């Protein structure tokens, strides 16, 4: 699935605000691992739907998705459910795309 460009600037800003509040404690914007993997390149290695499921339905992903389970084995911490809406998860993806250099 290809998401449209140019990026929606308002969504990037809202996504960043959510990141600062709810994700920054565990995720860096570089490729460096903190508690969870750094976000650099995440939109290149994962499909948008996969990212959205990880954000809105992490328990299902950790139970069923082999890629998510592999990360859990490496990180040894379960990403908590943060009660993010579909709408906010889409804005987070816009922020991740911006972090990956999309305009
Ligand atoms: C308490 C720490 C923690 C917080 C807070 C957190 N995460 Fe995570 N996240 C993780 C861990 C750990 C993983 C790896 C999977 C696992 O072990 O559960 C992960 C994995 C991910 C992945 C997959 C990364 C990849 O490289 O494929 C995405 C996307 C993600 N988180 C998004 C978010 C978003 C968006 C937020 C904020 C709304 C958030 N996370 C908040 C710990 C956290």
PDB file of C-alpha atoms in Angstrom, residues 6-85:
ATOM      1  CA  UNK A   6       3.084  15.185  -0.103  1.00  0.00           C
ATOM      2  CA  UNK A   7       2.768  14.517   3.585  1.00  0.00           C
ATOM      3  CA  UNK A   8      -0.037  16.117   5.535  1.00  0.00           C
ATOM      4  CA  UNK A   9       1.889  18.639   7.670  1.00  0.00           C
ATOM      5  CA  UNK A  10      -0.816  18.884  10.324  1.00  0.00           C
ATOM      6  CA  UNK A  11      -0.793  15.122  10.779  1.00  0.00           C
ATOM      7  CA  UNK A  12       3.007  15.112  11.051  1.00  0.00           C
ATOM      8  CA  UNK A  13       2.751  17.724  13.835  1.00  0.00           C
ATOM      9  CA  UNK A  14      -0.031  15.875  15.679  1.00  0.00           C
ATOM     10  CA  UNK A  15       1.875  12.613  15.265  1.00  0.00           C
ATOM     11  CA  UNK A  16       4.971  14.182  16.759  1.00  0.00           C
ATOM     12  CA  UNK A  17       2.981  15.488  19.732  1.00  0.00           C
ATOM     13  CA  UNK A  18       1.650  11.971  20.381  1.00  0.00           C
ATOM     14  CA  UNK A  19       5.161  10.569  20.007  1.00  0.00           C
ATOM     15  CA  UNK A  20       6.538  13.041  22.576  1.00  0.00           C
ATOM     16  CA  UNK A  21       3.803  12.106  25.013  1.00  0.00           C
ATOM     17  CA  UNK A  22       3.416   8.347  24.559  1.00  0.00           C
ATOM     18  CA  UNK A  23       6.274   6.812  22.585  1.00  0.00           C
ATOM     19  CA  UNK A  24       9.474   8.772  23.237  1.00  0.00           C
ATOM     20  CA  UNK A  25      10.186   6.981  26.505  1.00  0.00           C
ATOM     21  CA  UNK A  26      10.803   3.748  24.584  1.00  0.00           C
ATOM     22  CA  UNK A  27      11.515   4.651  20.942  1.00  0.00           C
ATOM     23  CA  UNK A  28      14.301   6.792  19.509  1.00  0.00           C
ATOM     24  CA  UNK A  29      13.977   8.400  16.093  1.00  0.00           C
ATOM     25  CA  UNK A  30      17.378   7.029  15.081  1.00  0.00           C
ATOM     26  CA  UNK A  31      18.127   3.352  14.437  1.00  0.00           C
ATOM     27  CA  UNK A  32      19.293   2.937  18.009  1.00  0.00           C
ATOM     28  CA  UNK A  33      17.300   0.654  20.276  1.00  0.00           C
ATOM     29  CA  UNK A  34      16.029   2.076  23.558  1.00  0.00           C
ATOM     30  CA  UNK A  35      13.364  -0.128  25.158  1.00  0.00           C
ATOM     31  CA  UNK A  36      11.916  -0.807  21.719  1.00  0.00           C
ATOM     32  CA  UNK A  37      13.502  -0.506  18.254  1.00  0.00           C
ATOM     33  CA  UNK A  38      14.477   2.937  16.918  1.00  0.00           C
ATOM     34  CA  UNK A  39      12.087   4.244  14.313  1.00  0.00           C
ATOM     35  CA  UNK A  40      14.573   5.113  11.566  1.00  0.00           C
ATOM     36  CA  UNK A  41      13.511   3.206   8.449  1.00  0.00           C
ATOM     37  CA  UNK A  42      10.429   1.674  10.057  1.00  0.00           C
ATOM     38  CA  UNK A  43       8.163   2.878   7.224  1.00  0.00           C
ATOM     39  CA  UNK A  44      10.518   1.235   4.713  1.00  0.00           C
ATOM     40  CA  UNK A  45      10.630  -2.161   6.392  1.00  0.00           C
ATOM     41  CA  UNK A  46       6.964  -2.419   7.428  1.00  0.00           C
ATOM     42  CA  UNK A  47       3.645  -2.028   5.651  1.00  0.00           C
ATOM     43  CA  UNK A  48       1.412   0.803   6.927  1.00  0.00           C
ATOM     44  CA  UNK A  49      -1.275  -1.690   7.980  1.00  0.00           C
ATOM     45  CA  UNK A  50       1.276  -3.652   9.978  1.00  0.00           C
ATOM     46  CA  UNK A  51       2.444  -0.475  11.754  1.00  0.00           C
ATOM     47  CA  UNK A  52      -1.130   0.549  12.428  1.00  0.00           C
ATOM     48  CA  UNK A  53      -1.918  -2.846  13.952  1.00  0.00           C
ATOM     49  CA  UNK A  54       1.184  -2.630  16.090  1.00  0.00           C
ATOM     50  CA  UNK A  55       0.041   0.744  17.424  1.00  0.00           C
ATOM     51  CA  UNK A  56      -3.661   0.035  17.941  1.00  0.00           C
ATOM     52  CA  UNK A  57      -3.681  -3.708  18.614  1.00  0.00           C
ATOM     53  CA  UNK A  58      -0.301  -4.654  20.035  1.00  0.00           C
ATOM     54  CA  UNK A  59      -1.576  -7.565  22.146  1.00  0.00           C
ATOM     55  CA  UNK A  60      -2.984  -9.329  19.087  1.00  0.00           C
ATOM     56  CA  UNK A  61       0.271  -8.693  17.213  1.00  0.00           C
ATOM     57  CA  UNK A  62       2.445 -10.092  20.009  1.00  0.00           C
ATOM     58  CA  UNK A  63       0.207 -13.137  20.153  1.00  0.00           C
ATOM     59  CA  UNK A  64      -0.008 -13.834  16.424  1.00  0.00           C
ATOM     60  CA  UNK A  65       2.508 -11.973  14.271  1.00  0.00           C
ATOM     61  CA  UNK A  66       5.907 -13.689  13.839  1.00  0.00           C
ATOM     62  CA  UNK A  67       7.741 -10.403  13.198  1.00  0.00           C
ATOM     63  CA  UNK A  68       6.329  -8.794  16.336  1.00  0.00           C
ATOM     64  CA  UNK A  69       7.180 -11.912  18.328  1.00  0.00           C
ATOM     65  CA  UNK A  70      10.753 -11.833  17.046  1.00  0.00           C
ATOM     66  CA  UNK A  71      11.131  -8.245  18.310  1.00  0.00           C
ATOM     67  CA  UNK A  72       9.721  -9.223  21.672  1.00  0.00           C
ATOM     68  CA  UNK A  73      12.401 -11.906  21.955  1.00  0.00           C
ATOM     69  CA  UNK A  74      15.046  -9.265  21.291  1.00  0.00           C
ATOM     70  CA  UNK A  75      13.581  -6.489  23.430  1.00  0.00           C
ATOM     71  CA  UNK A  76      12.260  -8.651  26.301  1.00  0.00           C
ATOM     72  CA  UNK A  77       9.612  -6.034  27.048  1.00  0.00           C
ATOM     73  CA  UNK A  78       6.031  -6.128  25.829  1.00  0.00           C
ATOM     74  CA  UNK A  79       5.011  -2.898  24.206  1.00  0.00           C
ATOM     75  CA  UNK A  80       2.024  -1.655  26.225  1.00  0.00           C
ATOM     76  CA  UNK A  81      -1.343  -0.901  24.663  1.00  0.00           C
ATOM     77  CA  UNK A  82      -1.457   2.896  24.621  1.00  0.00           C
ATOM     78  CA  UNK A  83      -5.116   3.296  23.650  1.00  0.00           C
ATOM     79  CA  UNK A  84      -4.322   5.093  20.415  1.00  0.00           C
ATOM     80  CA  UNK A  85      -7.243   5.621  18.025  1.00  0.00           C
TER      81      UNK A  85
END
